[in-house]
Amino acid sequence: MTYDIAALKADLDGIAVEDNPQLVRLKSRDFFWYSPVLKRQLNKVAGDLLVAPKTEDEVIRALKVCHAHGVPVTPRGSGTGNYGQAMPLSGGVVLDLAAMSAVREIGPGRLVAEPGAVMQKIDEQTTAQSGQELRMFPSTRRAASIGGFIAGGSGGVGSITWGGLRDLGNVLRLRIVTMEAEPRVMDLAGEDLHKVMHAYGTNGIITEVEVPLAPSYDWVDVIVGCDDAMDAVRYGNDLARQDGILKKLITPIAAPIPHDFLSRNFKFTRRDQSVVLLMIAPHAMDAFLAFHGRTRGSEILYRSDTATESQRSELPPVYELSWNHTTLNALRVDKAITYLQVLYPFPNQLELIERIHGRFGDEVPMHTEFVRFDGDITCFGLPLVRFSTEERLEEIMAIHEDMGAPIFNPHRYTLEEGGMKQTDAVQLAFKKEADPDGLLNPGKMIAWEDPDYDYSSRKTYLFRGLELAE
Ligand code: FAD
């Protein structure tokens, strides 16, 4: 694609822009390097210009100008996505929404905020002003924006009680701006939310979010040690089913991951010990201890409410050892680690985990996250993989699927391959309406780029724009 950047900049006069190539390149990247496959494919990707609107009016003007110039626009929150979601595969403008970070309204059970608001900051403000907090957050809470989470994430800490981000009721309203000659502003709620949620910003720019809040707690971090990895999974499963105990996190992780990768300063485990990481509401601790007392072969290794100051200072919040942070902590020690995203469907989660991990052993160390999924308790897997070759990685994923555990492939940059491997007709139809020229985050929605694509081929989709950009 060719466009006149100087003319584009002139037309954007009054909106903050940055064209220093190093800075633009930096803001064109996210955590794509998590995947050895994406690292190879996307390492050269960079936008041409960074545009940082401060208001919705500036978003509207920026989109109108980019549309007139035929320039692709890729939105960005904090850039913590790990599938290259926020990377501009065809160059063009990176629309940095970090400056739109105001919390606009806090009410009983609800929050209205701008998309760039960082989730930890939101929680600090809602807790101080109303004794409430977000129902769920990704383990990147410290950095991630609420708009980026809704457009690019799926759930995380809190999903054991509230389910996934896309479950009805976990987002209340989204305000979006379309990419047209005359951009429109729409408020979407109810069923319409699915038009743009987890669409990687391919069919609208979110300029305001309304999400529910829950009572906030000073959550107690607990680490339980188990002699056997499957004991840790069973412990997690049993605790997850205790409906009266309020919890925000249940994370079983197999030995030797906790010892080798998660306890660098404070060695809370033996090397042969598996763990369950937990966040328990303070008022539920007595009930939790009663539950724990009924279990065998497990011991409490750490409790933040009784830990010494020095122990507490040597451990991050326990959620920063969970979800995708488990992989990040492992990668800091061993660059050859990568990971998978697996669903172990209810009601066979325990049996599936045992069979699959029994098959792969230490090549695919077990890490699971218990969640409420369509009303049932089950778990996702974010197992580590001791990476050897891309072919072997593909083979490991194919074996998982053949054994009955669907993979949400984290080594792909498209919505479909990272998701259900099929066209999302609702998102596609909305893209035709809201981005008729296909300028928003090109290359991420296969259904738009190649409507006849055969998902059953198990091949990797290659966006032509990416080849041309090289
Ligand atoms: P970005 O990475 O900036 O953007 C994400 C996507 O949203 C991109 O496609 C971008 O184009 C689009 N986007 C951003 N802002 C807008 C907007 N205003 N309008 C439209 N589209 C927009 N994810 C989880 O779901 N759960 C986890 O627990 C979790 N843990 C993680 C741990 C680590 C260590 C890492 C690296 C990633 C993790 N992730 C997790 C992935 C990622 O952190 C989350 O998805 C996060 O919420 C993304 O927020 P962000 O602001 O960084 O978004």
XYZ file of C-alpha atoms and ligand atoms in Angstrom:
523
model
C 0.000 0.000 0.000
C 1.272 3.468 -0.755
C 0.211 6.643 0.954
C 1.658 10.082 1.510
C 2.740 10.195 5.162
C 3.637 13.899 5.032
C 0.148 14.776 3.762
C -1.396 12.461 6.361
C 0.536 14.186 9.139
C -0.507 17.597 7.889
C -4.162 16.563 7.930
C -3.782 15.203 11.487
C -2.560 18.601 12.694
C -3.600 19.182 16.317
C -3.545 15.465 17.261
C -0.388 14.075 18.935
C 1.692 12.087 16.409
C 5.144 10.494 16.490
C 7.172 9.424 13.465
C 10.560 8.668 15.010
C 11.099 5.191 13.449
C 12.539 3.680 16.670
C 9.632 4.870 18.789
C 7.071 3.834 16.178
C 8.699 0.386 15.932
C 8.648 0.021 19.719
C 4.931 0.812 19.836
C 4.292 -1.532 16.899
C 5.241 -4.540 18.998
C 3.554 -6.534 21.709
C 4.450 -9.822 23.429
C 4.383 -11.720 20.083
C 7.925 -12.961 20.830
C 6.392 -15.364 23.374
C 5.872 -17.644 20.408
C 8.899 -18.823 18.422
C 6.630 -19.035 15.380
C 5.288 -15.476 15.664
C 8.754 -14.224 16.516
C 10.014 -15.511 13.165
C 7.001 -14.209 11.239
C 6.423 -10.787 12.793
C 9.809 -9.546 13.945
C 10.069 -6.963 11.132
C 6.548 -5.585 11.484
C 6.380 -1.817 12.095
C 3.900 0.968 11.534
C 4.697 4.260 9.817
C 3.170 6.706 12.264
C 1.974 6.696 15.850
C -1.195 8.692 16.510
C -2.256 9.280 20.116
C -5.739 10.807 20.436
C -6.775 12.277 23.788
C -10.530 12.404 23.193
C -13.229 10.607 21.235
C -13.439 13.637 18.910
C -9.755 13.158 18.094
C -10.364 9.443 17.413
C -13.155 10.385 14.993
C -10.950 12.927 13.228
C -7.979 10.547 13.064
C -10.113 7.776 11.531
C -11.711 10.165 9.039
C -8.289 11.410 7.889
C -6.820 7.885 7.684
C -9.862 6.708 5.735
C -9.475 9.574 3.264
C -5.815 8.627 2.730
C -6.530 4.878 2.571
C -4.172 4.262 5.508
C -4.566 1.139 7.693
C -5.120 1.775 11.401
C -4.173 -0.688 14.144
C -5.386 0.190 17.657
C -3.173 -0.332 20.670
C -3.845 -0.247 24.408
C -0.761 -1.207 26.422
C 0.674 -3.721 23.931
C 0.665 -6.746 26.264
C -1.218 -9.043 23.879
C 0.819 -12.090 23.044
C -0.357 -13.071 19.565
C 0.725 -9.915 17.702
C -2.871 -8.661 17.997
C -1.765 -5.026 18.175
C 0.912 -5.283 15.465
C 0.313 -3.368 12.207
C 0.901 -6.107 9.633
C 0.437 -3.694 6.709
C 2.182 -0.736 8.356
C 0.217 2.520 8.481
C -0.999 4.138 11.678
C -0.721 2.677 15.163
C -3.560 4.308 17.102
C -2.264 4.518 20.673
C -5.204 4.849 23.083
C -3.122 5.066 26.274
C -3.876 8.766 26.726
C -7.617 8.084 26.906
C -7.396 6.716 30.432
C -10.035 8.493 32.511
C -12.422 6.713 34.850
C -15.666 8.521 34.067
C -18.234 7.085 36.469
C -18.314 4.653 39.386
C -21.761 3.469 40.475
C -23.192 0.563 42.458
C -22.047 -2.512 40.502
C -20.767 -0.609 37.477
C -17.918 1.424 36.047
C -17.605 3.642 32.974
C -14.069 4.272 31.748
C -12.065 5.293 28.720
C -10.372 2.414 26.869
C -6.775 3.228 27.802
C -7.424 3.059 31.571
C -4.993 0.582 33.151
C -6.801 -2.119 35.102
C -4.754 -1.850 38.298
C -5.346 1.917 38.380
C -9.073 1.321 37.854
C -9.152 -1.098 40.801
C -7.262 1.351 43.020
C -9.772 4.081 42.215
C -12.942 1.972 42.488
C -11.738 0.401 45.760
C -10.913 3.774 47.302
C -14.126 5.447 46.164
C -16.698 2.677 46.437
C -15.258 -0.530 47.978
C -15.633 -2.254 44.592
C -13.262 -3.833 42.061
C -13.311 -5.322 38.554
C -14.766 -8.821 38.413
C -11.777 -10.126 36.467
C -8.441 -9.036 35.084
C -5.583 -10.556 33.082
C -2.413 -11.330 35.017
C -1.020 -8.235 33.230
C -3.338 -6.063 35.376
C -0.408 -3.777 36.295
C -0.039 -2.660 32.642
C -2.990 -3.817 30.538
C -5.736 -1.414 29.453
C -9.421 -2.219 29.869
C -10.055 -1.584 26.150
C -7.197 -3.894 25.126
C -8.462 -6.590 27.488
C -11.962 -6.491 25.998
C -10.692 -6.329 22.396
C -7.851 -8.815 22.776
C -8.137 -10.842 25.983
C -10.417 -13.583 27.191
C -10.541 -13.799 30.983
C -8.181 -14.553 33.809
C -8.040 -13.805 37.508
C -11.694 -13.871 38.615
C -12.875 -16.278 35.893
C -13.208 -19.036 38.505
C -16.170 -17.099 39.922
C -17.416 -15.010 37.000
C -16.609 -17.044 33.880
C -15.011 -15.563 30.760
C -14.953 -11.997 29.553
C -17.348 -12.839 26.729
C -19.989 -14.400 28.988
C -23.182 -12.353 29.067
C -23.055 -9.685 31.767
C -19.266 -9.394 32.094
C -19.240 -6.343 29.808
C -22.262 -4.026 29.875
C -21.726 -1.520 27.076
C -19.093 -0.523 24.540
C -18.967 2.726 22.653
C -17.213 2.427 19.324
C -16.212 4.579 16.373
C -16.412 3.141 12.853
C -13.825 3.452 10.066
C -15.717 5.238 7.296
C -15.587 8.464 5.295
C -17.832 9.867 8.028
C -17.093 7.765 11.124
C -20.141 6.912 13.199
C -20.333 6.510 16.971
C -22.389 3.587 18.309
C -23.243 2.282 21.756
C -23.464 -1.503 21.772
C -25.015 -3.608 24.540
C -26.459 -7.102 25.071
C -26.090 -9.421 22.070
C -24.554 -6.606 19.991
C -21.443 -6.613 22.171
C -20.288 -9.773 20.415
C -19.849 -7.804 17.216
C -16.688 -6.200 18.606
C -15.549 -8.113 21.701
C -12.350 -10.082 21.123
C -12.264 -8.817 17.525
C -8.745 -7.326 17.877
C -10.096 -3.908 16.876
C -10.748 -5.132 13.316
C -14.239 -3.643 13.164
C -14.369 -0.559 15.383
C -12.356 1.505 17.844
C -13.620 1.294 21.434
C -13.779 4.760 22.996
C -15.705 3.963 26.197
C -16.436 0.828 28.199
C -19.015 0.040 30.849
C -18.295 -3.043 32.950
C -19.714 -4.536 36.151
C -17.974 -4.242 39.511
C -17.940 -6.633 42.485
C -17.173 -5.945 46.174
C -13.410 -5.511 46.612
C -11.317 -7.540 49.049
C -7.795 -7.633 50.316
C -7.386 -11.089 48.754
C -5.200 -13.611 50.589
C -2.539 -15.247 48.409
C -2.069 -18.914 49.292
C 0.346 -21.486 47.868
C -0.430 -25.157 48.530
C 2.210 -27.827 47.879
C 1.294 -31.336 46.664
C 3.485 -34.384 46.221
C 1.961 -35.254 42.870
C 0.850 -33.080 39.928
C -2.515 -34.839 39.626
C -3.095 -34.326 43.381
C -2.676 -30.588 42.726
C -5.224 -30.718 39.897
C -7.711 -32.707 42.024
C -7.220 -30.259 44.899
C -7.985 -27.382 42.517
C -11.021 -29.141 41.100
C -12.441 -29.916 44.564
C -11.871 -26.370 45.822
C -13.384 -24.908 42.638
C -16.564 -26.851 43.392
C -16.871 -25.376 46.909
C -19.447 -22.751 45.990
C -19.475 -21.124 49.442
C -15.755 -20.268 49.426
C -15.106 -17.019 47.571
C -11.952 -17.295 45.475
C -10.385 -15.394 42.586
C -7.692 -17.815 41.433
C -7.059 -21.575 41.396
C -3.883 -22.486 39.502
C -2.362 -25.996 39.699
C 1.185 -26.125 38.332
C 3.310 -29.285 38.051
C 6.824 -29.796 39.414
C 9.455 -28.686 38.598
C 7.986 -25.412 37.197
C 7.354 -23.769 40.624
C 10.836 -24.511 41.895
C 12.736 -23.819 38.658
C 10.855 -20.792 37.342
C 8.506 -19.227 39.909
C 10.482 -19.016 43.117
C 13.683 -17.298 42.180
C 14.107 -15.249 45.375
C 11.963 -17.064 47.906
C 12.205 -20.848 47.433
C 8.762 -21.829 48.641
C 8.809 -25.376 47.182
C 10.941 -28.454 46.866
C 11.881 -29.280 43.266
C 9.639 -32.350 43.230
C 6.623 -30.472 44.611
C 3.669 -29.359 42.500
C 1.651 -26.373 43.699
C -1.792 -24.800 43.613
C -1.769 -20.978 43.604
C -4.863 -19.466 45.215
C -6.503 -16.135 45.937
C -9.075 -16.458 48.719
C -11.337 -13.735 50.151
C -10.211 -12.894 53.708
C -13.608 -13.731 55.231
C -13.461 -17.174 53.533
C -10.117 -18.191 55.049
C -11.632 -20.227 57.923
C -13.825 -22.124 55.485
C -10.855 -22.624 53.176
C -8.739 -23.990 56.048
C -11.574 -26.392 56.894
C -11.574 -27.554 53.262
C -7.799 -27.903 53.344
C -8.039 -29.942 56.553
C -10.146 -32.523 54.718
C -7.487 -33.078 52.018
C -4.501 -35.413 52.194
C -0.956 -35.144 50.827
C -0.943 -31.348 50.645
C 0.556 -28.600 52.775
C 0.177 -24.842 52.917
C 3.545 -23.409 51.884
C 2.656 -19.731 51.952
C -0.132 -17.430 53.150
C 0.181 -13.718 52.534
C -1.896 -12.909 55.644
C 0.576 -14.602 58.002
C 3.808 -14.327 55.969
C 6.761 -12.322 57.217
C 7.476 -8.929 55.683
C 10.594 -10.316 54.012
C 8.720 -13.286 52.481
C 6.053 -10.936 51.148
C 8.641 -8.633 49.632
C 10.271 -11.541 47.792
C 7.104 -12.756 46.082
C 5.025 -10.822 43.581
C 1.238 -10.980 43.973
C 0.500 -14.645 43.358
C -1.498 -13.827 40.196
C 1.764 -12.654 38.638
C 2.856 -16.304 38.772
C -0.362 -17.481 37.121
C -2.120 -17.358 33.716
C 0.367 -16.180 31.086
C 2.780 -14.980 33.751
C 3.756 -18.594 34.394
C 5.171 -18.678 30.858
C 6.761 -15.232 31.215
C 8.534 -16.286 34.423
C 9.743 -19.472 32.739
C 10.967 -17.573 29.660
C 13.027 -15.289 31.885
C 14.997 -18.359 33.011
C 14.902 -20.568 29.910
C 14.548 -18.989 26.459
C 13.617 -22.353 24.934
C 10.258 -22.450 26.720
C 7.021 -21.823 24.920
C 3.403 -22.756 25.678
C -0.047 -23.860 24.525
C -3.621 -22.822 25.273
C -5.834 -25.833 25.810
C -9.401 -26.426 26.913
C -10.078 -29.593 28.914
C -13.841 -29.790 28.412
C -16.174 -30.561 31.315
C -16.833 -33.208 32.623
C -13.635 -34.987 31.505
C -11.083 -32.429 32.633
C -9.269 -34.584 35.204
C -9.082 -37.674 33.050
C -7.948 -35.651 30.001
C -5.203 -33.854 31.926
C -3.923 -37.135 33.326
C -3.868 -38.860 29.923
C -2.359 -35.947 27.991
C 0.354 -35.084 30.484
C 1.068 -38.761 31.026
C 1.758 -38.959 27.306
C 4.092 -35.933 27.045
C 5.788 -35.974 30.473
C 8.389 -33.241 31.017
C 8.270 -32.092 27.371
C 4.918 -30.397 28.186
C 4.890 -29.546 31.927
C 1.342 -29.101 33.221
C -0.133 -25.692 34.136
C -3.910 -25.367 34.442
C -6.317 -22.588 35.394
C -9.711 -23.470 36.873
C -12.614 -21.456 35.492
C -16.378 -21.419 35.477
C -17.332 -22.261 31.888
C -20.982 -22.203 30.795
C -21.980 -22.778 34.418
C -19.713 -25.792 34.964
C -16.325 -25.947 36.613
C -13.525 -26.954 34.283
C -10.051 -25.774 33.413
C -7.919 -24.296 30.718
C -4.364 -25.422 30.247
C -1.475 -23.086 29.634
C 1.117 -25.874 29.709
C 4.730 -25.023 29.044
C 6.427 -26.667 26.093
C 10.139 -27.389 25.959
C 10.436 -26.200 22.373
C 12.455 -28.184 19.861
C 11.067 -27.495 16.360
C 7.976 -25.864 14.867
C 7.037 -29.242 13.367
C 7.086 -30.887 16.802
C 5.052 -28.005 18.263
C 2.398 -28.552 15.566
C 2.464 -32.274 16.273
C 1.966 -31.715 20.027
C -1.054 -29.506 19.302
C -2.529 -32.009 16.843
C -2.178 -34.792 19.425
C -4.026 -32.671 22.013
C -6.908 -32.131 19.594
C -6.982 -35.793 18.611
C -7.166 -36.703 22.314
C -10.197 -34.417 22.823
C -8.636 -31.186 24.131
C -9.233 -28.221 21.753
C -6.305 -25.858 21.221
C -6.634 -22.056 21.005
C -3.441 -21.702 19.051
C -1.212 -19.012 20.589
C 1.232 -19.317 17.700
C -1.063 -17.622 15.179
C -1.916 -13.947 14.653
C -5.405 -14.416 13.203
C -8.643 -14.389 15.179
C -9.867 -17.641 13.674
C -6.732 -19.749 14.175
C -6.333 -18.469 17.747
C -10.012 -19.213 18.358
C -12.604 -21.666 17.112
C -11.072 -22.167 13.606
C -14.214 -20.975 11.907
C -15.671 -17.730 10.597
C -17.386 -15.555 13.184
C -20.298 -14.472 10.978
C -21.403 -11.728 13.406
C -17.970 -10.075 13.525
C -17.534 -10.413 9.759
C -20.941 -8.856 9.025
C -20.172 -5.978 11.381
C -16.799 -5.397 9.708
C -18.571 -5.017 6.360
C -20.710 -2.323 7.967
C -18.149 -0.562 10.152
C -14.950 -0.899 8.092
C -16.042 -1.394 4.480
C -12.557 -0.659 3.081
C -10.864 -3.177 5.395
C -8.499 -0.620 6.940
C -8.763 -1.644 10.607
C -5.986 -3.994 11.801
C -5.525 -5.741 8.416
C -4.574 -9.405 8.281
C -6.143 -10.488 11.567
C -9.539 -11.694 10.295
C -9.147 -14.506 7.738
C -12.860 -14.399 6.881
C -12.342 -10.881 5.535
C -9.056 -11.522 3.712
C -9.867 -14.966 2.271
C -13.545 -15.971 2.611
C -12.874 -19.436 1.125
C -10.071 -20.352 3.513
C -10.074 -24.030 4.500
C -9.625 -24.186 8.289
C -9.492 -27.974 8.294
C -6.198 -27.953 6.347
C -4.226 -27.403 9.598
C -1.954 -25.136 7.550
C -0.843 -21.720 8.810
C -2.698 -18.810 7.224
C -0.226 -16.333 5.725
C -1.495 -12.780 5.269
C -0.353 -11.553 1.866
C 0.095 -8.005 3.184
C 2.745 -9.346 5.554
C 4.733 -10.906 2.713
C 4.499 -7.654 0.750
C 5.677 -5.647 3.774
C 8.924 -7.671 3.967
P -3.160 -4.562 23.507
O -2.171 -5.653 23.480
O -2.636 -3.197 23.286
O -4.326 -4.837 22.461
C -4.995 -6.051 22.441
C -5.905 -6.083 21.198
O -6.944 -5.134 21.345
C -5.196 -5.683 19.902
O -5.742 -6.403 18.832
C -5.521 -4.206 19.728
O -5.488 -3.857 18.354
C -6.930 -4.160 20.302
N -7.277 -2.886 20.938
C -6.624 -2.253 21.934
N -7.300 -1.164 22.302
C -8.418 -1.100 21.518
C -9.518 -0.195 21.406
N -9.622 0.879 22.196
N -10.474 -0.455 20.480
C -10.405 -1.548 19.687
N -9.385 -2.431 19.745
C -8.409 -2.208 20.651
N -4.930 -12.262 28.516
C -6.000 -12.699 29.196
O -7.111 -12.655 28.671
N -5.870 -13.202 30.463
C -4.673 -13.248 31.097
O -4.598 -13.638 32.249
C -3.525 -12.808 30.387
N -2.301 -12.854 30.964
C -1.221 -12.389 30.266
C 0.055 -12.429 30.855
C 1.175 -11.998 30.148
C 2.513 -12.043 30.815
C 1.022 -11.495 28.834
C 2.207 -10.998 28.055
C -0.225 -11.456 28.244
C -1.357 -11.886 28.941
N -2.626 -11.830 28.390
C -3.705 -12.293 29.070
C -2.804 -11.172 27.110
C -2.956 -9.615 27.303
O -2.249 -9.151 28.361
C -4.333 -9.259 27.609
O -5.124 -9.600 26.538
C -4.468 -7.748 27.881
O -5.688 -7.534 28.416
C -4.268 -6.868 26.670
O -4.403 -5.515 27.060
P -3.546 -4.378 26.356
O -4.022 -3.053 26.825
O -2.112 -4.629 26.491
O -4.008 -4.590 24.850
